Amino acid sequence: MTEAANFEKETAGSVTEAPAMLELVDLQVFYGAIQALKGINVTVRQGEVVALLGANGAGKTTTLRTISGLLQPRHGEVRLGGERIDGVPSHKVVELGIGQSPEGRRVFPVMTVLENLEMGAYRFKGVPKDDLERVLDLFPRLAERRTQLAGTLSGGEQQMLAIGRALMGRPNLLLLDEPSMGLAPLIVQQIFEIIKEINDQGTTVLLVEQNASQALQLADRGYVLETGAIVMEDDASALLSDPRVRAAYLGEGAA
Amino acid sequence: MNLFHNFWDYFIPGLTTGSMYAVIAIGYTLVYGVLQLINFAHSEVFMMGGFGSLVVLSELAPQSPHGFTSVVWVIVGMIAGALVGALTAFGLEKAAYKPLRKRNAPKLVFLISAIGASFFLYNLAGKLWGRNPVPMPELYTNGEVFSVFGTPVKITQLIIIGSAVAMMIGLDLVVNRTKMGAGIRAVAQDAETAGLMGVDIDKIISRTFIIGGLLGGAAGFLYGFGISGQVWFTVGFLPGIKAFAAAVLGGIGNIRGAMLGGLLLGIVENLSSPLFGTQWIDVTAFVVLILVLMFRPTGIMGERLGRSA
C-alpha cells in the first residue's frame, strides 16, 4: 500500500493501521491457585474503541485490573507504547496516561462532585482549569451538582462522575469497566454517546461490557472472553452480526 | 451533692482533660480511617512525646522561668513532644505495620503487632528513664489568670485548651483544604481507587501516622506539663484508652467526631466525680461509651458502618 493510500485510509476514519497503544501478550493471571486469565492476547490501537465482552466471571475486570497495576500477571506482558508496564504500581500507571473508571463506579462517597474531579487530577500540581471545564461541558449534570456529595448522586450520575474523574487525569487510554451496569436504558444511551464524544476528541478507549449490543455499536473492534480465554476477535460490525455472539450475548435464538 | 454549686469547678478541668483526649483521639481515628486498624500503640506515642519534651526541657530550660521565657519554653516543650511523637509514630508504622501490610496479613495480626509494639515501647521507656514518675520541669507557678463564676482558671489550663483548639483547627484545615488532606480522605474512603487516581497509598499512610504522632506527642507534653506534672513509662495507658473510647464515641474514622467525643468524655467524667465520687471517674467514662454505643452503634457522628462499602 502506498503512502498516499495509507493517508487516505486514515483520514477516512479507519484506525486499523494505527500503531498499537496497548498490547496484552499471553497474559496469565491467577488468584491463588485459580487461573483467571489463561494467556490472552489483546491489542488496542491508537484512537480505537475496543470492546471486551463476556459474561460474569469471564475475566474482564481482571484484565483491566492487571493493566492498571492492581494485579500482577504470573506470565505474559502488558505493554504500553511498546514498553512493559506490568509490575508498575497502580499509582504510577496513571502517570503513564492510563485512566480508569472502575467497576461499580467507586466514586469517593463523602467528597463533593468537584472534589472527586480534583482527585482525578491528583497526579498534577493543582487542578488544570481547562480539563475541569471540558469535563463539566461533557457532563452538564455534574456541573449542576458540583457541590453535592458524590454518595448522594444517582447511579447514572455516579457513572458520569467516575468517567469524568478518569478524564481529569488526561489519559491517552481510558479503561471503562461496565459503564452500563445497573443503569436505565436511556441513561446507558447517554453515557455511550459521551464515550463516543470522548473518543472523537482523541482518547483511545478500552471498554469492558456485558451489554454487547451497545458496546459493539460503539466499538471499532471487539474481543469475546470466556472463562479466561479469548474465544473470538473481530471488527465490531462482524461480531455484531455473528450468530454465536447474537445467541450468547444479544439474547437471540437462545437454546 | 455539690455539683450545681461548683459546676465550673468541675467543668473547666473537664474541658482541659477533654481537649487532651480530643487531640489524642484524632491520632486513633486518622489511622483507623486509612488502615481500618486500631493503633493500640498510639498511647506510647503520647508517652514518648511526654518523655521527649521532658528530656529537652530538663536539659535546656532554666529553673522556674517566668513571663515571656515561660511562653518560649512551653512552645519548645510542645515542639519537642510533637517531633518525638511523630518520629515514634513514623517508626512504629515502618516497623510494626508496614511489613504486615506488604504480606497482606489478616487484621488480627496487626492488632497483636500493635500490642507488642506498645509493650516494647513502654518497657523501653522504663529502661531509659526508670519506672518511677519523673517530674516535668515547672514552667509556670500555675497562677490564676481569671475566674469564671468564682472558679479560678489556671494559666496551664488555658494553655492546654488553647493549644488543643489550635491543633484541632489546624488539623481540620489540613485534612479538608490541602491536597495531602484530600489524599488522606480518598485513601480512607476507597484506598484502591485512590491508587488509580495516582495517590501513593504508602506515602499517605506514613504521613497519616506522622500527623497523628505530632498531635499525640504534643498532647504528651501538655499532659505532663499541665495535668499530671510528671511523666512515667505507663503514663500513656489511661489517657490512651480514654482517647480511644472518645474516638469510638464520636464515630471511629470521623475526625470531627473524635474531637467531639474527646471533649464530651472529659467533661462528662469530670462532672461525674461530685455525683458518684472521684474513684468512679474512669467507670463513668466507659459506662457513657457503652450507653451511647447501645443506641448509636456507629458513634455520635459515625456513618461509615451504616453505609454500604
Coordinates of C-alpha atoms in Angstrom, one line a residue:
Chain A
M1 CA 0.0 0.0 0.0
T2 CA 1.4 3.4 -0.9
E3 CA 1.8 6.3 1.5
A4 CA -1.0 8.2 -0.2
A5 CA -3.3 5.3 0.1
N6 CA -2.4 4.9 3.8
F7 CA -3.1 8.6 4.4
E8 CA -6.4 8.3 2.6
K9 CA -7.4 5.4 4.7
E10 CA -6.6 7.2 8.0
T11 CA -8.3 10.3 7.1
A12 CA -11.3 8.2 6.1
G13 CA -11.6 7.4 9.7
S14 CA -10.2 3.9 9.8
V15 CA -7.7 3.2 12.6
T16 CA -6.8 -0.4 11.9
E17 CA -3.4 0.7 10.6
A18 CA -2.6 3.0 13.6
P19 CA 0.2 2.0 15.9
A20 CA -0.6 -0.3 18.8
M21 CA -1.0 1.6 22.0
L22 CA -1.7 -1.2 24.5
E23 CA -0.7 -4.8 24.0
L24 CA -1.5 -7.7 26.2
V25 CA 0.7 -10.6 25.4
D26 CA 0.0 -14.1 26.6
L27 CA -1.4 -12.6 29.8
Q28 CA -1.9 -15.1 32.6
V29 CA -3.3 -14.0 36.0
F30 CA -4.0 -16.2 39.0
Y31 CA -6.0 -15.7 42.2
G32 CA -4.1 -18.1 44.4
A33 CA -4.4 -21.4 42.6
I34 CA -7.2 -20.3 40.4
Q35 CA -6.3 -19.1 36.9
A36 CA -8.4 -16.2 36.0
L37 CA -6.7 -15.3 32.7
K38 CA -5.4 -18.2 30.6
G39 CA -3.0 -16.4 28.3
I40 CA -4.9 -13.7 26.5
N41 CA -3.7 -11.5 23.6
V42 CA -5.3 -8.2 23.1
T43 CA -4.2 -5.2 21.1
V44 CA -5.6 -1.7 21.3
R45 CA -4.5 0.8 18.6
Q46 CA -4.2 4.5 18.9
G47 CA -7.6 6.1 18.5
E48 CA -9.7 3.0 18.7
V49 CA -12.6 2.0 20.8
V50 CA -12.1 -1.7 21.7
A51 CA -14.8 -3.7 23.4
L52 CA -14.0 -6.6 25.7
L53 CA -17.2 -8.7 26.1
G54 CA -18.0 -11.6 28.2
A55 CA -20.3 -12.9 30.9
N56 CA -19.8 -12.6 34.6
G57 CA -16.6 -14.2 35.8
A58 CA -15.1 -14.4 32.3
G59 CA -12.1 -12.3 33.4
K60 CA -13.0 -8.8 32.0
T61 CA -12.4 -6.9 35.2
T62 CA -9.3 -9.0 36.0
T63 CA -7.9 -7.9 32.6
L64 CA -8.5 -4.2 33.4
R65 CA -7.1 -4.6 37.0
T66 CA -3.9 -6.2 35.5
I67 CA -3.5 -3.3 33.1
S68 CA -3.8 -0.7 35.8
G69 CA -1.3 -2.5 38.1
L70 CA -3.7 -3.7 40.7
L71 CA -2.9 -7.2 39.8
Q72 CA 0.4 -8.7 38.7
P73 CA 0.4 -11.3 35.9
R74 CA 2.2 -14.6 36.6
H75 CA 3.1 -14.9 32.9
G76 CA 2.9 -12.6 29.9
E77 CA 3.3 -8.9 29.5
V78 CA 1.4 -5.7 29.5
R79 CA 2.9 -3.3 27.0
L80 CA 2.1 0.4 26.6
G81 CA 3.6 2.0 23.5
G82 CA 5.9 -1.0 23.3
E83 CA 7.2 -0.8 26.8
R84 CA 6.4 -3.3 29.6
I85 CA 4.3 -1.8 32.3
D86 CA 3.3 -5.0 34.3
G87 CA 4.9 -4.6 37.7
V88 CA 4.4 -0.8 37.7
P89 CA 2.3 0.1 40.8
S90 CA -1.1 1.4 40.1
H91 CA -0.4 5.0 41.2
K92 CA 2.4 5.1 38.7
V93 CA 0.4 3.6 35.9
V94 CA -1.9 6.7 35.9
E95 CA 1.1 8.8 35.2
L96 CA 1.8 6.8 32.0
G97 CA -1.5 8.1 30.7
I98 CA -4.0 5.3 31.6
G99 CA -7.2 6.4 33.3
Q100 CA -9.8 4.1 34.7
S101 CA -13.4 4.2 35.6
P102 CA -13.6 1.1 37.8
E103 CA -16.3 -1.5 38.1
G104 CA -19.1 -0.3 40.4
R105 CA -18.0 3.4 39.7
R106 CA -16.3 3.7 43.1
V107 CA -16.7 7.4 43.5
F108 CA -15.5 8.9 46.8
P109 CA -18.9 9.0 48.6
V110 CA -18.1 11.7 51.2
M111 CA -16.4 14.0 48.8
T112 CA -18.3 16.5 46.6
V113 CA -18.5 16.1 42.9
L114 CA -15.9 18.8 42.5
E115 CA -13.5 17.1 45.0
N116 CA -13.9 13.8 43.2
L117 CA -12.9 15.5 39.9
E118 CA -10.0 17.1 41.6
M119 CA -8.9 13.7 42.9
G120 CA -8.8 12.6 39.2
A121 CA -6.2 15.3 38.6
Y122 CA -4.2 14.3 41.7
R123 CA -1.1 13.5 39.6
F124 CA -0.9 17.1 38.5
K125 CA 0.2 20.1 40.6
G126 CA -3.0 22.0 41.1
V127 CA -6.2 21.3 39.1
P128 CA -5.9 22.2 35.4
K129 CA -8.8 24.6 34.7
D130 CA -9.4 23.7 31.1
D131 CA -9.7 20.0 32.0
L132 CA -12.3 20.8 34.6
E133 CA -14.2 22.9 32.1
R134 CA -14.0 20.2 29.5
V135 CA -15.4 17.6 31.8
L136 CA -18.1 19.8 33.1
D137 CA -19.1 20.6 29.5
L138 CA -19.2 16.9 28.7
F139 CA -21.3 16.2 31.7
P140 CA -23.6 19.2 32.4
R141 CA -25.3 17.1 35.1
L142 CA -22.1 17.1 37.1
A143 CA -21.8 20.9 36.7
E144 CA -25.2 21.3 38.3
R145 CA -24.3 19.1 41.2
R146 CA -20.7 20.1 41.8
T147 CA -21.1 20.9 45.5
Q148 CA -23.2 17.8 46.2
L149 CA -21.6 14.7 47.9
A150 CA -20.9 12.0 45.4
G151 CA -22.6 9.4 47.6
T152 CA -25.9 11.1 47.2
L153 CA -25.9 11.0 43.3
S154 CA -28.0 8.7 41.3
G155 CA -26.3 5.7 39.7
G156 CA -26.1 7.3 36.3
E157 CA -24.6 10.5 37.7
Q158 CA -22.1 8.5 39.7
Q159 CA -21.1 6.7 36.4
M160 CA -20.6 10.1 34.7
L161 CA -18.6 11.2 37.7
A162 CA -16.4 8.2 37.5
I163 CA -15.7 8.7 33.8
G164 CA -15.2 12.5 34.3
R165 CA -12.8 11.8 37.2
A166 CA -10.8 9.5 35.0
L167 CA -10.6 12.1 32.3
M168 CA -9.2 14.6 34.7
G169 CA -6.0 12.6 34.7
R170 CA -5.7 13.4 31.0
P171 CA -5.5 9.8 29.9
N172 CA -4.4 8.7 26.4
L173 CA -6.1 5.4 27.1
L174 CA -9.3 5.2 29.0
L175 CA -10.4 1.9 30.6
L176 CA -14.1 1.7 31.3
D177 CA -15.4 -1.2 33.4
E178 CA -19.1 -1.8 32.7
P179 CA -20.3 1.7 32.5
S180 CA -23.8 0.5 31.7
M181 CA -24.1 -1.6 34.9
G182 CA -27.4 -1.2 36.7
L183 CA -28.5 1.8 34.7
A184 CA -31.7 2.6 32.9
P185 CA -31.5 2.2 29.0
L186 CA -31.9 5.9 28.4
I187 CA -29.0 6.7 30.7
V188 CA -26.9 4.0 29.1
Q189 CA -27.6 5.6 25.8
Q190 CA -26.4 9.0 27.1
I191 CA -23.3 7.5 28.6
F192 CA -22.4 5.7 25.4
E193 CA -22.9 8.9 23.4
I194 CA -20.5 10.6 25.7
I195 CA -17.9 7.8 25.4
K196 CA -18.1 8.3 21.6
E197 CA -17.5 12.0 22.1
I198 CA -14.5 11.3 24.3
N199 CA -13.1 9.0 21.7
D200 CA -13.7 11.6 18.9
Q201 CA -11.7 14.1 21.0
G202 CA -8.8 11.7 20.7
T203 CA -8.8 9.4 23.7
T204 CA -8.4 5.7 23.0
V205 CA -10.9 3.6 24.8
L206 CA -10.9 0.0 26.1
L207 CA -14.5 -0.8 27.0
V208 CA -15.4 -3.8 29.2
E209 CA -19.1 -4.6 28.9
Q210 CA -21.8 -7.2 29.4
N211 CA -24.1 -5.1 27.3
A212 CA -22.7 -6.4 24.0
S213 CA -25.1 -4.7 21.6
Q214 CA -24.4 -1.2 22.9
A215 CA -20.7 -1.8 23.2
L216 CA -20.3 -3.2 19.7
Q217 CA -22.3 -0.4 18.1
L218 CA -19.8 2.0 19.5
A219 CA -16.6 0.0 19.2
D220 CA -14.2 -0.4 16.2
R221 CA -13.2 -3.9 17.2
G222 CA -14.2 -6.4 19.9
Y223 CA -12.9 -9.4 21.8
V224 CA -15.1 -12.0 23.5
L225 CA -13.7 -13.5 26.7
E226 CA -15.0 -16.8 28.1
T227 CA -13.7 -18.3 31.3
G228 CA -10.4 -16.5 31.0
A229 CA -9.7 -17.1 27.3
I230 CA -10.3 -15.0 24.2
V231 CA -12.8 -17.1 22.0
M232 CA -13.5 -14.5 19.3
E233 CA -12.0 -11.3 18.0
D234 CA -13.1 -9.3 15.0
D235 CA -14.4 -6.0 13.8
A236 CA -17.3 -4.8 15.8
S237 CA -19.7 -5.0 12.9
A238 CA -18.7 -8.6 12.2
L239 CA -19.1 -9.6 15.8
L240 CA -22.5 -7.8 15.9
S241 CA -23.7 -10.0 13.1
D242 CA -22.0 -13.2 14.2
P243 CA -24.7 -15.8 15.1
R244 CA -22.7 -17.1 18.1
V245 CA -22.4 -13.6 19.6
R246 CA -26.1 -12.9 18.9
A247 CA -27.0 -16.1 20.6
A248 CA -24.8 -15.8 23.6
Y249 CA -24.7 -12.1 24.3
L250 CA -27.6 -10.5 22.5
G251 CA -30.3 -12.9 23.7
E252 CA -31.3 -14.1 20.3
G253 CA -32.2 -17.7 19.3
A254 CA -31.4 -18.9 22.8
A255 CA -31.0 -22.7 23.3
Chain B
M1 CA -24.3 16.8 96.0
N2 CA -22.3 19.9 95.3
L3 CA -22.3 19.7 91.5
F4 CA -24.6 22.6 90.9
H5 CA -22.9 24.8 93.4
N6 CA -19.5 24.2 91.9
F7 CA -20.4 23.3 88.3
W8 CA -17.5 25.3 86.9
D9 CA -15.0 23.8 89.3
Y10 CA -15.6 20.5 87.5
F11 CA -16.4 21.8 84.1
I12 CA -13.1 23.6 83.5
P13 CA -10.8 20.7 84.4
G14 CA -13.2 18.5 82.4
L15 CA -12.7 20.7 79.4
T16 CA -9.0 20.6 79.9
T17 CA -8.7 16.8 80.0
G18 CA -11.3 16.6 77.3
S19 CA -9.3 18.7 74.9
M20 CA -6.3 16.4 75.6
Y21 CA -8.4 13.3 74.9
A22 CA -9.7 15.0 71.7
V23 CA -6.1 15.6 70.4
I24 CA -5.1 12.1 71.2
A25 CA -8.3 10.6 69.7
I26 CA -7.5 12.2 66.4
G27 CA -4.5 10.0 66.1
Y28 CA -6.6 6.9 66.6
T29 CA -9.3 8.0 64.2
L30 CA -6.9 9.1 61.4
V31 CA -5.1 5.8 61.4
Y32 CA -8.3 3.9 61.5
G33 CA -9.5 5.9 58.6
V34 CA -6.7 5.0 56.2
L35 CA -5.9 1.4 57.5
Q36 CA -9.1 0.2 59.4
L37 CA -6.6 -0.5 62.2
I38 CA -6.8 0.5 65.8
N39 CA -3.3 1.6 66.5
F40 CA -3.1 0.5 70.2
A41 CA 0.5 1.7 70.4
H42 CA -0.7 5.3 70.0
S43 CA -0.7 5.6 73.8
E44 CA 3.0 5.0 73.6
V45 CA 3.4 7.8 71.0
F46 CA 1.8 10.0 73.6
M47 CA 4.2 8.7 76.3
M48 CA 7.3 9.2 74.2
G49 CA 6.2 12.7 73.4
G50 CA 5.9 13.4 77.1
F51 CA 9.4 12.0 77.8
G52 CA 10.9 13.7 74.8
S53 CA 9.7 17.1 75.9
L54 CA 10.8 16.3 79.5
V55 CA 14.3 15.4 78.4
V56 CA 14.6 18.5 76.2
L57 CA 13.2 20.8 78.9
S58 CA 15.3 19.4 81.8
E59 CA 18.4 19.8 79.7
L60 CA 17.8 23.2 78.4
A61 CA 15.1 25.1 80.3
P62 CA 16.2 27.4 83.2
Q63 CA 14.9 26.9 86.7
S64 CA 11.4 28.3 87.2
P65 CA 11.2 30.6 84.1
H66 CA 8.6 33.4 84.2
G67 CA 6.8 35.8 81.9
F68 CA 7.9 35.7 78.3
T69 CA 10.5 33.0 78.9
S70 CA 7.8 30.6 80.1
V71 CA 5.9 31.0 76.9
V72 CA 9.0 30.3 74.9
W73 CA 9.7 27.1 76.9
V74 CA 6.1 25.9 76.6
I75 CA 6.5 26.2 72.8
V76 CA 9.8 24.5 72.9
G77 CA 8.3 21.7 75.0
M78 CA 5.4 21.3 72.7
I79 CA 7.5 21.2 69.6
A80 CA 9.9 18.6 71.2
G81 CA 7.0 16.5 72.2
A82 CA 5.4 16.7 68.8
L83 CA 8.6 15.8 67.0
V84 CA 9.4 12.8 69.2
G85 CA 5.8 11.7 68.9
A86 CA 5.9 12.0 65.1
L87 CA 9.2 10.1 65.0
T88 CA 7.8 7.3 67.2
A89 CA 4.7 7.0 65.1
F90 CA 6.7 7.0 61.9
G91 CA 9.0 4.3 63.2
L92 CA 6.0 2.3 64.5
E93 CA 4.4 2.2 61.2
K94 CA 7.6 1.2 59.4
A95 CA 8.5 -1.5 61.9
A96 CA 5.2 -2.9 63.2
Y97 CA 2.7 -2.4 60.4
K98 CA 4.2 -1.9 57.0
P99 CA 5.9 -5.3 56.8
L100 CA 2.5 -6.9 57.6
R101 CA 0.7 -4.8 55.0
K102 CA 3.2 -5.9 52.4
R103 CA 2.4 -9.5 53.2
N104 CA -1.4 -9.0 53.3
A105 CA -1.6 -10.2 56.9
P106 CA -5.0 -10.6 58.5
K107 CA -6.4 -7.8 60.7
L108 CA -5.9 -9.7 63.9
V109 CA -2.1 -9.9 63.2
F110 CA -2.0 -6.1 63.1
L111 CA -3.6 -5.9 66.4
I112 CA -1.2 -8.3 68.0
S113 CA 1.7 -6.3 66.4
A114 CA 0.2 -3.1 67.9
I115 CA 0.1 -4.6 71.4
G116 CA 3.6 -6.0 71.0
A117 CA 4.9 -2.6 69.9
S118 CA 3.2 -1.0 72.8
F119 CA 4.8 -3.4 75.3
F120 CA 8.2 -2.8 73.7
L121 CA 7.9 1.0 73.8
Y122 CA 6.8 1.4 77.3
N123 CA 9.3 -1.1 78.6
L124 CA 12.0 0.7 76.6
A125 CA 10.9 4.0 78.3
G126 CA 11.1 2.2 81.7
K127 CA 14.6 1.1 80.9
L128 CA 15.7 4.5 79.7
W129 CA 14.1 6.7 82.4
G130 CA 13.3 4.4 85.2
R131 CA 10.0 3.0 86.4
N132 CA 9.2 5.9 88.8
P133 CA 7.5 9.1 87.7
V134 CA 9.9 11.8 86.6
P135 CA 8.7 15.4 87.4
M136 CA 8.3 17.7 84.4
P137 CA 10.3 20.9 84.8
E138 CA 7.9 23.5 86.1
L139 CA 7.3 26.2 83.5
Y140 CA 4.6 28.2 85.4
T141 CA 3.8 28.6 89.0
N142 CA 0.3 27.8 88.0
G143 CA -1.1 31.3 88.6
E144 CA -4.8 32.0 88.4
V145 CA -5.5 34.1 85.3
F146 CA -9.1 35.0 85.8
S147 CA -12.2 33.3 87.2
V148 CA -15.4 32.1 85.7
F149 CA -18.3 32.4 88.2
G150 CA -15.9 32.2 91.1
T151 CA -13.9 29.3 89.6
P152 CA -10.2 30.2 89.1
V153 CA -8.9 29.3 85.7
K154 CA -5.2 28.5 85.7
I155 CA -2.7 29.5 83.1
T156 CA -1.8 25.9 82.4
Q157 CA -5.4 25.0 81.7
L158 CA -5.7 27.9 79.3
I159 CA -2.6 26.8 77.5
I160 CA -3.8 23.2 77.2
I161 CA -7.2 24.2 75.9
G162 CA -5.9 26.9 73.7
S163 CA -3.2 24.8 72.0
A164 CA -5.6 21.8 71.7
V165 CA -8.1 24.0 69.9
A166 CA -5.4 25.4 67.7
M167 CA -4.2 21.9 66.8
M168 CA -7.7 20.8 66.1
I169 CA -8.4 23.7 63.8
G170 CA -5.1 23.3 62.1
L171 CA -5.7 19.6 61.5
D172 CA -9.2 20.2 60.2
L173 CA -7.8 22.7 57.7
V174 CA -5.0 20.3 56.6
V175 CA -7.5 17.5 56.1
N176 CA -10.1 19.5 54.3
R177 CA -8.2 22.1 52.4
T178 CA -4.9 20.6 51.3
K179 CA -4.0 18.2 48.6
M180 CA -2.4 15.9 51.2
G181 CA -5.7 16.0 53.2
A182 CA -7.6 15.1 50.1
G183 CA -5.3 12.2 49.6
I184 CA -5.9 11.1 53.2
R185 CA -9.7 11.3 52.8
A186 CA -9.6 9.5 49.5
V187 CA -7.5 6.6 50.9
A188 CA -9.9 6.4 53.8
Q189 CA -12.9 6.2 51.6
D190 CA -11.5 3.9 49.0
A191 CA -7.8 3.1 49.0
E192 CA -7.7 1.1 45.8
T193 CA -9.5 3.8 43.8
A194 CA -7.3 6.5 45.3
G195 CA -4.3 4.5 44.0
L196 CA -5.9 4.5 40.5
M197 CA -6.0 8.3 40.7
G198 CA -2.3 8.4 41.4
V199 CA -2.3 8.6 45.2
D200 CA 0.7 6.8 46.6
I201 CA -1.0 4.9 49.4
D202 CA 2.2 4.1 51.3
K203 CA 3.2 7.7 51.4
I204 CA -0.3 8.8 52.6
I205 CA -0.3 6.1 55.3
S206 CA 3.1 7.2 56.5
R207 CA 2.1 10.8 56.6
T208 CA -1.1 10.0 58.5
F209 CA 1.0 8.3 61.2
I210 CA 3.3 11.4 61.3
I211 CA 0.3 13.8 61.7
G212 CA -1.2 11.6 64.4
G213 CA 2.2 11.4 66.1
L214 CA 2.7 15.1 66.0
L215 CA -0.6 15.6 67.8
G216 CA -0.2 12.7 70.2
G217 CA 3.3 13.8 71.1
A218 CA 2.3 17.4 71.7
A219 CA -0.5 16.1 73.9
G220 CA 2.0 14.0 75.9
F221 CA 3.9 17.2 76.7
L222 CA 0.7 19.1 77.6
Y223 CA -0.4 16.3 79.9
G224 CA 2.9 16.2 81.8
F225 CA 3.2 20.0 81.8
G226 CA -0.3 20.9 83.0
I227 CA -2.2 17.9 84.2
S228 CA 0.0 15.2 85.9
G229 CA 3.1 17.3 86.4
Q230 CA 5.2 14.2 85.8
V231 CA 5.8 11.6 83.2
W232 CA 6.3 7.8 83.7
F233 CA 6.6 4.8 81.5
T234 CA 3.0 3.8 81.6
V235 CA 1.6 7.3 81.5
G236 CA 0.0 6.7 78.1
F237 CA -2.2 3.8 79.2
L238 CA -5.2 5.6 80.7
P239 CA -5.3 8.7 78.5
G240 CA -4.7 6.4 75.5
I241 CA -7.6 4.1 76.3
K242 CA -9.8 7.1 77.1
A243 CA -8.9 8.8 73.9
F244 CA -9.6 5.5 72.0
A245 CA -13.0 5.4 73.7
A246 CA -13.5 9.1 72.7
A247 CA -12.8 8.2 69.1
V248 CA -15.3 5.4 69.2
L249 CA -17.8 7.6 71.0
G250 CA -17.5 10.2 68.3
G251 CA -17.6 7.6 65.5
I252 CA -14.3 6.0 64.6
G253 CA -12.9 7.3 61.4
N254 CA -14.6 10.6 61.7
I255 CA -12.2 13.4 62.7
R256 CA -14.7 15.9 64.0
G257 CA -16.4 13.1 65.8
A258 CA -13.1 12.3 67.6
M259 CA -12.8 15.9 68.7
L260 CA -16.4 16.0 69.9
G261 CA -16.0 12.6 71.6
G262 CA -12.9 13.7 73.4
L263 CA -14.4 16.9 74.8
L264 CA -17.6 15.2 75.8
L265 CA -15.8 12.3 77.6
G266 CA -13.5 14.7 79.5
I267 CA -16.4 16.9 80.6
V268 CA -18.8 14.1 81.5
E269 CA -16.2 12.2 83.6
N270 CA -15.2 15.3 85.5
L271 CA -18.8 16.2 86.1
S272 CA -19.5 12.7 87.4
S273 CA -16.9 13.0 90.2
P274 CA -19.1 15.1 92.5
L275 CA -22.1 12.9 91.8
F276 CA -20.5 9.5 92.3
G277 CA -17.1 10.3 93.8
T278 CA -13.7 10.7 92.2
Q279 CA -13.0 7.0 92.3
W280 CA -15.8 6.4 89.8
I281 CA -14.4 8.7 87.1
D282 CA -13.0 6.0 84.8
V283 CA -16.0 3.8 85.3
T284 CA -18.3 6.7 84.3
A285 CA -16.3 7.3 81.1
F286 CA -16.8 3.8 79.9
V287 CA -20.4 3.5 81.0
V288 CA -21.1 6.6 78.9
L289 CA -19.3 4.9 76.0
I290 CA -21.4 1.7 76.3
L291 CA -24.6 3.6 76.7
V292 CA -24.0 5.7 73.6
L293 CA -23.0 2.7 71.5
M294 CA -26.1 0.8 72.6
F295 CA -28.3 3.5 70.9
R296 CA -25.9 4.6 68.2
P297 CA -23.5 1.7 67.4
T298 CA -21.6 3.8 64.9
G299 CA -20.9 6.6 67.5
I300 CA -22.2 10.1 67.6
M301 CA -21.0 11.3 64.2
G302 CA -20.2 7.9 62.7
E303 CA -21.8 6.8 59.5
R304 CA -19.2 4.5 57.9
L305 CA -20.6 1.3 59.2
G306 CA -24.1 2.2 58.2
R307 CA -23.1 2.8 54.6
S308 CA -22.6 0.0 52.2
A309 CA -19.0 -0.1 51.1

